[in-house]
Coordinates of C-alpha atoms in Angstrom, one line a residue:
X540 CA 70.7 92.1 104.2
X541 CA 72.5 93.1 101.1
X542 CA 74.5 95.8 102.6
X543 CA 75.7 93.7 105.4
X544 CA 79.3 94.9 105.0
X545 CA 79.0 98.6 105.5
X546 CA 80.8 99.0 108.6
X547 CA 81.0 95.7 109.4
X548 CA 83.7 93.8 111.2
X549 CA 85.5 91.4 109.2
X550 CA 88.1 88.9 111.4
X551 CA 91.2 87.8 108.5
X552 CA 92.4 84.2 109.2
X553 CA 95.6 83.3 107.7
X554 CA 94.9 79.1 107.3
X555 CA 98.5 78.1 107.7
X556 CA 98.3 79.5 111.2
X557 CA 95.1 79.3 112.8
X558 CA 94.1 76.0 114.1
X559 CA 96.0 72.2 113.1
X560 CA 93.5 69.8 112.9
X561 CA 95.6 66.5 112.2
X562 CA 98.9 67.2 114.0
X563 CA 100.9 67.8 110.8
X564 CA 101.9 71.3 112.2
X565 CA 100.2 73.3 109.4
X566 CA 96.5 75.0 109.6
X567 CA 93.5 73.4 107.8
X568 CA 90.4 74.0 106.8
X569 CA 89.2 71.6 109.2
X570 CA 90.8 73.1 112.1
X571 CA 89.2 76.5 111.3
X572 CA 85.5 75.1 111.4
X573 CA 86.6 73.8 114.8
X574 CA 86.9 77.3 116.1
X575 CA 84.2 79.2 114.1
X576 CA 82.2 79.1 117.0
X577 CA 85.3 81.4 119.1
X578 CA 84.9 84.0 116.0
X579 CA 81.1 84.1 116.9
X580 CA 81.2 84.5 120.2
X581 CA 84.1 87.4 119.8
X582 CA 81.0 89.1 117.8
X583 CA 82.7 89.7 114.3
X584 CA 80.0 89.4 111.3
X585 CA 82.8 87.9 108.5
X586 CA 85.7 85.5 108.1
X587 CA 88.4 86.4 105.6
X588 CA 90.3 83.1 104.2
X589 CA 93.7 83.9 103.2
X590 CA 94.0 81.0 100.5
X591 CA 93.7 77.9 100.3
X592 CA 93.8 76.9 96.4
X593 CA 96.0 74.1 95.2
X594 CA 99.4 75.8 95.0
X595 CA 103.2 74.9 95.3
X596 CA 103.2 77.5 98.0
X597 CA 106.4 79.2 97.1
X598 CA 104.5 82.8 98.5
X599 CA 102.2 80.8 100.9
X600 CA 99.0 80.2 98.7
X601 CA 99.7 83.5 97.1
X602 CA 101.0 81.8 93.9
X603 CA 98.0 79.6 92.8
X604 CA 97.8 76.3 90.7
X605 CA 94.2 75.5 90.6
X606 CA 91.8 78.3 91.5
X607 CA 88.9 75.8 91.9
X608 CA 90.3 73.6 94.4
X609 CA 91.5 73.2 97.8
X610 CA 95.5 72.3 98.6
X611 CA 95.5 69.1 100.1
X612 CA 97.3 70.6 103.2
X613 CA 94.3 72.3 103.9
X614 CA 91.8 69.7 103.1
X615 CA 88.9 69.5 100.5
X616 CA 86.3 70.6 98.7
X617 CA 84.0 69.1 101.3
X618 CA 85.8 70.4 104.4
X619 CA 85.1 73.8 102.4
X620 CA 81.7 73.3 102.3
X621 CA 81.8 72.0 105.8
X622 CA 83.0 75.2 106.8
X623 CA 80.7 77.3 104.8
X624 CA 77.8 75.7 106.5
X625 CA 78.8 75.8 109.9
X626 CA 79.3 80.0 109.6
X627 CA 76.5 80.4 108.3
X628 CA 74.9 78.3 111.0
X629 CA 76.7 80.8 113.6
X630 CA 75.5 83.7 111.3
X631 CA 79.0 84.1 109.9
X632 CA 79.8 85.6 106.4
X633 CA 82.8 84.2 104.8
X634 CA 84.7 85.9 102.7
X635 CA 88.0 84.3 100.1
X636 CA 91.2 85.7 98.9
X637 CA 91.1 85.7 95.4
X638 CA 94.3 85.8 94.0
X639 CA 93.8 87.0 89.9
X640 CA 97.0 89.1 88.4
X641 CA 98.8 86.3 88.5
X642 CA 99.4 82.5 88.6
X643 CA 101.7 80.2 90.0
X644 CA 104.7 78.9 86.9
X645 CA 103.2 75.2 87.6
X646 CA 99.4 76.6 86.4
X647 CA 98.5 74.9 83.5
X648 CA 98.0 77.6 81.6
X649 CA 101.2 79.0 82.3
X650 CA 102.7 75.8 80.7
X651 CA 101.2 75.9 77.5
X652 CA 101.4 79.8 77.4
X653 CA 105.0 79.4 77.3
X654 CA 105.5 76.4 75.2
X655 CA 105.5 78.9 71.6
X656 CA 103.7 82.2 70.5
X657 CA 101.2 80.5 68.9
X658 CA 99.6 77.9 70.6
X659 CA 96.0 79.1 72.4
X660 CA 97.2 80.3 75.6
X661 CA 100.2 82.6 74.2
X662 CA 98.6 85.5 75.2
X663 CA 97.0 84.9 78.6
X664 CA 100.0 86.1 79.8
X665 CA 102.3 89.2 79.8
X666 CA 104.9 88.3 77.0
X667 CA 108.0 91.2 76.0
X668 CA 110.5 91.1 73.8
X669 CA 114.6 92.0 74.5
X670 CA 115.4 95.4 73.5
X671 CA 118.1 94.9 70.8
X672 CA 120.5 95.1 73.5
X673 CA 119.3 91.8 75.4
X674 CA 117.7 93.7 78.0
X675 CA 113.8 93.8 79.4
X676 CA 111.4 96.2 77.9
X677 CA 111.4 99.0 80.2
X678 CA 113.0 99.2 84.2
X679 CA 109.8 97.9 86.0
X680 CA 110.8 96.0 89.2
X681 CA 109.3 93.1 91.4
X682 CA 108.3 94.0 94.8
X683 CA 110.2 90.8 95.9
X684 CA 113.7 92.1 94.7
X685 CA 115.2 92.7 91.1
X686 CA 113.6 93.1 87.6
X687 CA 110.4 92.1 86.9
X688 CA 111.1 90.4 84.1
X689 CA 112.2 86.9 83.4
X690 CA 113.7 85.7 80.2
X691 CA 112.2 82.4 78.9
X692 CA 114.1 80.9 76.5
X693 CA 111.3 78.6 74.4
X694 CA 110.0 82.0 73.5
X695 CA 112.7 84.0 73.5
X696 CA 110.3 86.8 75.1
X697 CA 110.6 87.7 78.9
X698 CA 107.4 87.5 81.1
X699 CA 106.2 90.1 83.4
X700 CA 106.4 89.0 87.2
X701 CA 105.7 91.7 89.9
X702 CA 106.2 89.6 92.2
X703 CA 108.1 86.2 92.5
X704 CA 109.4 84.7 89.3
X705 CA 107.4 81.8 89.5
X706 CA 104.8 84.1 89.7
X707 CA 103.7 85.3 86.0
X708 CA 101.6 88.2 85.6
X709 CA 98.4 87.7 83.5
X710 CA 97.3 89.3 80.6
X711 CA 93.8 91.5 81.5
X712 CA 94.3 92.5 77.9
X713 CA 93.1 89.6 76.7
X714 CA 89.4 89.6 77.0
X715 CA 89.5 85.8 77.4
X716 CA 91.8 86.1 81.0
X717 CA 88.6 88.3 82.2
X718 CA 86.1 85.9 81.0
X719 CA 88.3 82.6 82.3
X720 CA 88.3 84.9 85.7
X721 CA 84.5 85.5 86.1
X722 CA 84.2 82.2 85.9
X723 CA 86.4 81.0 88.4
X724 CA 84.8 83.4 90.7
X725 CA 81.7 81.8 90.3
X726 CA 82.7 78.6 91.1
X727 CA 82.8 79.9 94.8
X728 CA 80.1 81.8 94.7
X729 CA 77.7 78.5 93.9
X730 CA 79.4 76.9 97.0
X731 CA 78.0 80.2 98.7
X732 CA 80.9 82.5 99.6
X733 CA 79.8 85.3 100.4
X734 CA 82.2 87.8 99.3
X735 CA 85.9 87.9 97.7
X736 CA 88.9 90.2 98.8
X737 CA 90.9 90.5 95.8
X738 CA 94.8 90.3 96.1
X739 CA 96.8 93.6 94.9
X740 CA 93.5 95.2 93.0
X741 CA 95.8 97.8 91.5
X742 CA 97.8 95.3 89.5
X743 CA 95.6 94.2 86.8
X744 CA 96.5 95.8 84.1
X745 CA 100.0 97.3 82.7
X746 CA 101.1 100.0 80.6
X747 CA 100.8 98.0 77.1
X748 CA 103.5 100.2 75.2
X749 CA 105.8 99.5 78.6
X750 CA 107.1 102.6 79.3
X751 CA 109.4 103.1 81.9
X752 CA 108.5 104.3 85.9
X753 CA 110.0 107.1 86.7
X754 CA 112.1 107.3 90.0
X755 CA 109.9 108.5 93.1
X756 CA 109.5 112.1 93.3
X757 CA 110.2 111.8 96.6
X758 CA 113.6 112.0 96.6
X759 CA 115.1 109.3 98.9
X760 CA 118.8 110.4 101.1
X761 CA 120.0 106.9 100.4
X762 CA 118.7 103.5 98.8
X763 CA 115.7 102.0 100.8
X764 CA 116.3 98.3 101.4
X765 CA 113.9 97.4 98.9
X766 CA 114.4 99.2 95.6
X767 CA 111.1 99.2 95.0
X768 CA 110.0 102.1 96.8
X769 CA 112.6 103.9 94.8
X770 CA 110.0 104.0 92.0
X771 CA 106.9 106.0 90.7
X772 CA 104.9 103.4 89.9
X773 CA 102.4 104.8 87.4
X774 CA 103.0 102.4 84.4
X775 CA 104.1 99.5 85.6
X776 CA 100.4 99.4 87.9
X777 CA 97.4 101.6 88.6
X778 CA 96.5 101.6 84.4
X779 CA 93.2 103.5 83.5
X780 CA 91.6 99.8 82.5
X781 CA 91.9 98.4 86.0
X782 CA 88.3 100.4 86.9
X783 CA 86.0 98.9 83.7
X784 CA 87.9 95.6 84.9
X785 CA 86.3 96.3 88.8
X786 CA 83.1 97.2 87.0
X787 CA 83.1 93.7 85.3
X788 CA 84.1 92.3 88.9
X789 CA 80.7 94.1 90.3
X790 CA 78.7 92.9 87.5
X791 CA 78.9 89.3 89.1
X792 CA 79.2 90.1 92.3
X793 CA 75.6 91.7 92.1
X794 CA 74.1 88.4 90.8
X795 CA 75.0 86.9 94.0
X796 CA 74.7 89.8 96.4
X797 CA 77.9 89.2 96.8
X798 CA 80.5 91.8 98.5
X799 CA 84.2 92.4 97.7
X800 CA 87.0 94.3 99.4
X801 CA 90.2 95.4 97.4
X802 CA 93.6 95.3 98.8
X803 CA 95.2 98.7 97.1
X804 CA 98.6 97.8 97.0
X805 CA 100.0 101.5 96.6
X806 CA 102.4 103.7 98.5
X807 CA 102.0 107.0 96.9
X808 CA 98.2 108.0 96.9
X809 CA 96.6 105.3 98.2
X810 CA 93.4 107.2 100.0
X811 CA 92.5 108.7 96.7
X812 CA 92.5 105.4 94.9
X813 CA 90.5 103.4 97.5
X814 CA 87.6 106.1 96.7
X815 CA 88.1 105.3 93.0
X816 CA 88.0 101.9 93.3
X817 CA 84.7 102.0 95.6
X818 CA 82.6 104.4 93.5
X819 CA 79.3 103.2 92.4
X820 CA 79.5 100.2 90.5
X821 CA 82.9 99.1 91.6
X822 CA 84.0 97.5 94.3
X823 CA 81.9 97.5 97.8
X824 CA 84.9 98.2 100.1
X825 CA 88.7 98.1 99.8
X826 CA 91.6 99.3 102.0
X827 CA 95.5 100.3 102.0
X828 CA 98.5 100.0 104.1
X829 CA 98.2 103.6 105.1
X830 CA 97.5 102.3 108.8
X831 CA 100.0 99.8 108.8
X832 CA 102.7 101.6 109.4
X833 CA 104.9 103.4 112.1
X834 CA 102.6 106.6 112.4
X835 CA 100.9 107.1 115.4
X836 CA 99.5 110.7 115.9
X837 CA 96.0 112.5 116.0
X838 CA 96.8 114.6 112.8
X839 CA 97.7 111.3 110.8
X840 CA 94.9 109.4 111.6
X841 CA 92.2 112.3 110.7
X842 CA 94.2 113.0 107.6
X843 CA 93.8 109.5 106.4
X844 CA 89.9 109.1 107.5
X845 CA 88.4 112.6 107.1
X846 CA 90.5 112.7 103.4
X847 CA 89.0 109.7 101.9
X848 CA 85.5 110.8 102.9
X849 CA 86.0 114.2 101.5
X850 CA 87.6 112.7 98.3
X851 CA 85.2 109.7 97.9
X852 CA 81.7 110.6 99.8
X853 CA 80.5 108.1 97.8
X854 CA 83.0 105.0 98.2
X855 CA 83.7 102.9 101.2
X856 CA 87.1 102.0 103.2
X857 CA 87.5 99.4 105.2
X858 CA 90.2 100.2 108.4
X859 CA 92.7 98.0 109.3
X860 CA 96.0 98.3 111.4
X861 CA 96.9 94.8 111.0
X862 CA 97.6 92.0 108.3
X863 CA 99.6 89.2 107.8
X864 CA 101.9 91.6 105.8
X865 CA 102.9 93.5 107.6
X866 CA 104.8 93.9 111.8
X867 CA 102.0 93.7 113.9
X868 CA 100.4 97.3 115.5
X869 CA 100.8 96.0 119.0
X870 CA 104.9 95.7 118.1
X871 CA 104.9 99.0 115.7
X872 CA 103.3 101.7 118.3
X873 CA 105.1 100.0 121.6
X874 CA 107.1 103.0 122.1
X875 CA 103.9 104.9 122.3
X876 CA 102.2 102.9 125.1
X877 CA 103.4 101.2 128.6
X878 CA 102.9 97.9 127.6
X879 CA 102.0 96.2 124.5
X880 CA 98.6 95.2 126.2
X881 CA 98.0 99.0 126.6
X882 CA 98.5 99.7 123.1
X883 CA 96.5 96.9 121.9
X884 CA 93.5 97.9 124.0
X885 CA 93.8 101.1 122.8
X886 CA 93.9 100.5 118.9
X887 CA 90.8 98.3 119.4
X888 CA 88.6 101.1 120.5
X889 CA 90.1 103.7 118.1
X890 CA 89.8 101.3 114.7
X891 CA 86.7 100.2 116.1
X892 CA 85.3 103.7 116.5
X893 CA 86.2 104.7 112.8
X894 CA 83.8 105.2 110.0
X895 CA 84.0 102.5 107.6
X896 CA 84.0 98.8 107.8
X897 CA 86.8 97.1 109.9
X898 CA 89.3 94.6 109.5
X899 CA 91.5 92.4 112.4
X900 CA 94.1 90.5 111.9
X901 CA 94.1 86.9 113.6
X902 CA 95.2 87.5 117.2
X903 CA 95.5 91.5 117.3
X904 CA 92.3 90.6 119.7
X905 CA 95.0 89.2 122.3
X906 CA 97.0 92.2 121.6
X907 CA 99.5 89.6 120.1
X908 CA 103.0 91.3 119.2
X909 CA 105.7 90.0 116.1
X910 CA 107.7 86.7 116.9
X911 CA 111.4 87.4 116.7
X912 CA 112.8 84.6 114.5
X913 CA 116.2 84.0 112.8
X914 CA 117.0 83.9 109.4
X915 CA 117.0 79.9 109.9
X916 CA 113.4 79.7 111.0
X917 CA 112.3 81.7 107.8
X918 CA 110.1 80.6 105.1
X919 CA 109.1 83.9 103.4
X920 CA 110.9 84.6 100.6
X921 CA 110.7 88.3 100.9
X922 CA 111.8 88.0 104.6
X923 CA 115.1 85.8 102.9
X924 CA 115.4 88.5 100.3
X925 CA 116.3 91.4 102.2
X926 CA 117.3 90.1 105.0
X927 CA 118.0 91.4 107.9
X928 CA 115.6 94.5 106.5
X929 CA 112.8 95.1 105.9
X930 CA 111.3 92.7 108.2
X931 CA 109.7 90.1 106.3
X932 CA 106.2 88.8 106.9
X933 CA 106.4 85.4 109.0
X934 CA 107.1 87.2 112.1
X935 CA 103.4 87.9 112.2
X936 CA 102.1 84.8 110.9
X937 CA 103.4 82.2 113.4
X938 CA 100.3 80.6 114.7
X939 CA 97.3 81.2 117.0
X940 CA 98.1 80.7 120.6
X941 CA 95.1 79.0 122.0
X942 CA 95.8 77.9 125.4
X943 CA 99.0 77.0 127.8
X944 CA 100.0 73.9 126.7
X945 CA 102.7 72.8 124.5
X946 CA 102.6 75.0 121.1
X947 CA 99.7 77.1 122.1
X948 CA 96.9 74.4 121.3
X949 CA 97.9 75.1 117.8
X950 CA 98.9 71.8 116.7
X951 CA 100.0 68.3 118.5
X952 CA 103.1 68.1 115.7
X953 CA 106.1 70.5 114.9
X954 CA 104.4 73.8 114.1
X955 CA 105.1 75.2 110.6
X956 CA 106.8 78.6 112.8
X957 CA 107.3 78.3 116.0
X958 CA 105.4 79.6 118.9
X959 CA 107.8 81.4 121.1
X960 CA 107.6 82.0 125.4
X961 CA 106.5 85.6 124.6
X962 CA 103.7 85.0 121.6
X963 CA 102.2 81.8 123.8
X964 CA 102.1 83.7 126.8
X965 CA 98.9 85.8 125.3
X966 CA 96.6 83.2 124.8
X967 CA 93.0 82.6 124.5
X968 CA 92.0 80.7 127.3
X969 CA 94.4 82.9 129.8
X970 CA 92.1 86.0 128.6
X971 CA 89.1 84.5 128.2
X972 CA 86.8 85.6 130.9
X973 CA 89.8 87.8 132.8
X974 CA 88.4 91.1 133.5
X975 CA 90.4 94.1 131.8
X976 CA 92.3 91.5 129.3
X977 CA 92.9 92.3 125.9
X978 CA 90.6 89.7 124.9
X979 CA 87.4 91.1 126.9
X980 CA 87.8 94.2 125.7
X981 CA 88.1 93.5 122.4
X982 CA 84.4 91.8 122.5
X983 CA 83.1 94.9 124.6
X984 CA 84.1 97.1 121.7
X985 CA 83.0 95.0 119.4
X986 CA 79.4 94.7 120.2
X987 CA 79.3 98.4 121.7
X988 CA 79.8 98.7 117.7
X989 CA 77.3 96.4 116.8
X990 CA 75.0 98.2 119.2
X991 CA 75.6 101.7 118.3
X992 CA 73.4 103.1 115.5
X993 CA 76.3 106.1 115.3
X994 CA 79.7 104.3 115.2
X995 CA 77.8 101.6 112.3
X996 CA 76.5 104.3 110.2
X997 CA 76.8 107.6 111.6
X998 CA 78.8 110.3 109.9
X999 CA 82.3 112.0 111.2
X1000 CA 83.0 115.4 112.5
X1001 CA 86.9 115.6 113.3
X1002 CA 87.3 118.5 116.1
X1003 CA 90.2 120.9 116.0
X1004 CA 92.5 119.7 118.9
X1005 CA 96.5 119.7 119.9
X1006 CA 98.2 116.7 119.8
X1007 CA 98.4 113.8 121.5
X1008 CA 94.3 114.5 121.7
X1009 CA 92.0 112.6 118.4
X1010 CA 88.5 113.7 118.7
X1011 CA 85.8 113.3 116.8
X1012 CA 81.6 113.1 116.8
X1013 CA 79.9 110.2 115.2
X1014 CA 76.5 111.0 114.0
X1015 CA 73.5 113.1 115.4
X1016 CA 70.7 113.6 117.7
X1017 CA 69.8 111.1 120.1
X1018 CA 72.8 108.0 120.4
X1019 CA 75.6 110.6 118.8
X1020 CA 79.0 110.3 120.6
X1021 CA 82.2 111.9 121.2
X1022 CA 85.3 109.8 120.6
X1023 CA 88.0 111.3 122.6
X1024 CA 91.6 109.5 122.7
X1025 CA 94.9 110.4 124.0
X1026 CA 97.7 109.1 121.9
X1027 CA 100.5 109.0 124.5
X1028 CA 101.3 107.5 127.6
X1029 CA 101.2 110.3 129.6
X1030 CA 98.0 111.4 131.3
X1031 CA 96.2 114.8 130.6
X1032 CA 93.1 116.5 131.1
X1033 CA 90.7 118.6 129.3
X1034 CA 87.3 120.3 129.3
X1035 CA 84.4 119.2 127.8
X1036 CA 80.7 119.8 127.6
X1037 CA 77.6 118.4 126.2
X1038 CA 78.2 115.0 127.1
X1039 CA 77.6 112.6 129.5
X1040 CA 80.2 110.1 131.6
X1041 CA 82.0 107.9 129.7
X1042 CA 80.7 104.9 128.4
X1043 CA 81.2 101.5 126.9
X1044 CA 85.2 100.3 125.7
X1045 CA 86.0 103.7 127.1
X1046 CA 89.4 103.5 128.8
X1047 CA 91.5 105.2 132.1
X1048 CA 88.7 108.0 131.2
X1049 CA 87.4 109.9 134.3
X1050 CA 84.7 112.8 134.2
X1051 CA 84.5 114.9 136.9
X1052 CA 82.0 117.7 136.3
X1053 CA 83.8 119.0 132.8
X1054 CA 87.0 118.4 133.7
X1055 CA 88.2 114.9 131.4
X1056 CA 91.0 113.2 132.6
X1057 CA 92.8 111.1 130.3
X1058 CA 94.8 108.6 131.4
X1059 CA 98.1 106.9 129.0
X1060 CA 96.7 105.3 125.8
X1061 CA 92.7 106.3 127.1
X1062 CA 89.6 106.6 125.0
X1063 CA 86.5 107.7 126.0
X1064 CA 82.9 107.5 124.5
X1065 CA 80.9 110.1 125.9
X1066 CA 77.0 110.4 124.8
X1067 CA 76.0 113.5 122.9
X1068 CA 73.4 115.5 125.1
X1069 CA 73.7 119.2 123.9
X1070 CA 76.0 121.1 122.2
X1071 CA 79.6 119.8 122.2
X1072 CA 82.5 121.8 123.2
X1073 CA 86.4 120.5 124.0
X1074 CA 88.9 122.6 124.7
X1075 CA 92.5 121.7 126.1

């Protein structure tokens, strides 16, 4: 089916950290095929790689070598295909990170690029000189810490790095970086990928004449840990360009029927630019951090969904509350729930109930929490950087806890991170089968989805009520439901009408003529049967 991703459910593994296959304490391909068949059966239609390209993994992967090959920590090109063959045998789509504004320092091309200003690769990448004064082009800064620009001194020119410094930016100027791109996308597709999601989508492309970002117009009552945020970032990102380059992207995706999903690295206006981004002829899907972070009330979540379908009724977001960016929800929202399994059960049937596509994060499904480490057990630089705060990002990628034994079934060696008392505690096989666990009721929502004709496809009417209440219809006629979720953990009622009892991942819901009670952290599914009414 070509449009197999609209409002599909797409399950992100991050390969460090999913399953060990030969006891060396890091994730591998292999060790993902191994446990496709627990994907299946949890009833998600896609797998998300985070990468696995040949890399010197100073960011994880995220800084790549060799786009058309597999790190030897993770395997081979035949343990790839391996693992291709055996999802689509369990009717799996796999989707790959694809990691294009930039390259690792130790990519080849990066080597010759910064050898002289003349040799063929000198501009493939984002070259500046010194102002007369010795100092970068303009005030642009890395989201790792610092200036974004590194002085080199064969050229005598800085390089632009919004990220790492051994992470040069490429030049999407230069025709030729477009073309080399294409083609390294194809490379996957002919070994039958089925999709890409495409690393910080909004960094493509920079301001050419590198004019300065101007501070946030929000103004900020003292410095935020990461200087960052400090910034407007409306040169140094988010150029004009980016959306022929998506069209160009779409182009070769279409060959294929292929799918894509952008990651819109943006913290100013985010909703409006994942509508741009998926117009017609861009990309299929893409999402933002706008639920990822500590917000956790009915008015923000209709804000966020209802506005991008007003804005973009013709693009396509995909939901997530989770990645391996950012502090798990399960962790972020505990204050708003009695436990962490409440929470987690909870977010499952709201994101799952959304319009859109939908996204999980490896082990949100056990309603896993973040893994309190020391700086001594870190390995991610922006953790190290700005350290103790923000919280950096291995306290939600320590690995998959699979069963009770010694590190979590993970691996049989020293695990990369360690898997701590709390994290091994919610495991697979302790859930599997145990009525009311996280687990469970993570597959019931999932293929009361599937199953639904009006939470795949059906359109979203937001109904006016007071906080802590969410409520909303998906589509119409015959199979239309009523969403209903209280957003606190303390119980309420309210009356309704034009529905029937509650249904499906519905929790601590309880009808009683039209009298609703909801119970802490409930949701309720109620079947359409005449005109709706809710009133507090």
């Amino acid at each position: 089916m070509a449009d197999w991703w609209r409002g599909a459910v797409t399950y992100q593994v991050y390969p460090r950290s999913f399953q060990d296959s030969n006891g060396d304490g890091v994730g591998d391909l292999p060790g993902i095929t191994r446990r496709l068949p627990y994907l299946a059966a949890l009833g998600v239609d896609a797998v998300w790689l985070s990468p696995f390209f040949k890399s010197p993994m100073k960011d994880m992967g995220y800084d790549v070598s060799d786009y058309c090959d597999v790190d030897p920590v993770f395997g081979t090109l035949a343990d790839f295909d391996a693992l291709i063959a055996r999802a689509h045998e369990l009717g799996l789509k796999v989707i790959i990170d694809q990691v294009l504004s930039h390259t690792s320092d130790q990519h080849p091309f990066f080597a010759e690029s910064r050898k002289d200003r003349v040799n063929p690769k000198a501009d493939w990448y984002v070259w500046a000189d010194p102002k007369h004064d010795g100092m970068p082009p303009c005030n642009w800064l890395s989201v790792f810490g610092g200036p974004a620009f590194q002085w080199d001194a064969r050229r005598k020119q800085y390089y632009l790095h919004n990220f790492l410094t051994s992470q040069p930016d490429l030049n999407y100027h230069n025709p030729a970086v477009q073309d080399w791109a294409l083609e390294s996308m194809r490379f996957w597709l002919k070994r039958g990928v089925d999709g890409f999601r495409f690393d910080t989508v909004n960094y493509f492309f920079q301001d050419a004449l590198f004019r300065d970002d101007p501070a946030d117009y929000r103004v900020k009552a003292e410095p935020e840990g990461n200087p960052y945020g400090m910034q407007y970032h409306i040169f140094s990102k988010n150029q004009p360009e980016n959306l022929l380059w998506m069209e160009r992207i779409r182009k070769l995706l279409d060959e294929y029927g292929a799918a894509s999903v952008g990651e819109m690295g943006e913290q100013h206006h985010a909703i409006r630019m994942m509508g741009e981004y998926t117009a017609p002829g861009r990309l299929h899907q893409c999402y933002s951090f706008e639920l990822m972070g500590y917000d956790f009330d009915a008015g923000f979540f209709r804000d966020r969904v209802e506005g991008f379908f007003k804005g973009a009724p013709d693009g396509w977001p995909m939901w997530a509350f989770s990645n391996h960016d950012v502090v798990r929800h399960a962790t972020r929202w505990a204050k708003h729930g009695e436990s962490a399994e409440t929470v987690a059960k909870q977010a499952g049937s709201l994101l799952l109930a959304f319009e859109g596509s939908i996204c999980l994060w490896e082990g949100e499904e056990l309603g896993q929490t973040d893994t309190p480490l020391d700086f001594e057990e870190l390995t991610d630089p922006q953790g190290i950087n700005f350290w103790p705060e923000p919280i950096g990002r291995d306290n939600t990628r320590t690995p998959m806890v699979w069963d009770g034994s010694p590190n979590a079934g993970f691996t049989t060696g020293k695990p990369w991170l360690p898997v701590k008392p709390e994290q091994a505690a919610r495991n697979v096989a302790g859930q599997e089968g145990a009525q009311g666990s996280v687990l469970e009721h993570y597959r019931a929502a999932i293929a009361f989805r599937k199953g639904s004709v009006a939470l795949r496809e059906g359109k979203t009417r937001f109904l006016d009520l007071p906080e802590p209440v969410l409520g909303f219809v998906r589509g119409d006629g015959e199979g239309a439901l009523l969403c209903l979720f209280n957003l606190s953990p303390v119980a309420l009622s309210i009356t309704v009408s034009g529905v029937g009892a509650p249904v499906g991942p519905s929790l601590h819901a309880v009808l009683e003529g039209d009298r609703l009670t909801l119970g802490p952290n409930a949701a309720a599914f109620l079947p359409v049967t005449g005109t709706v009414a809710v009133q507090d």
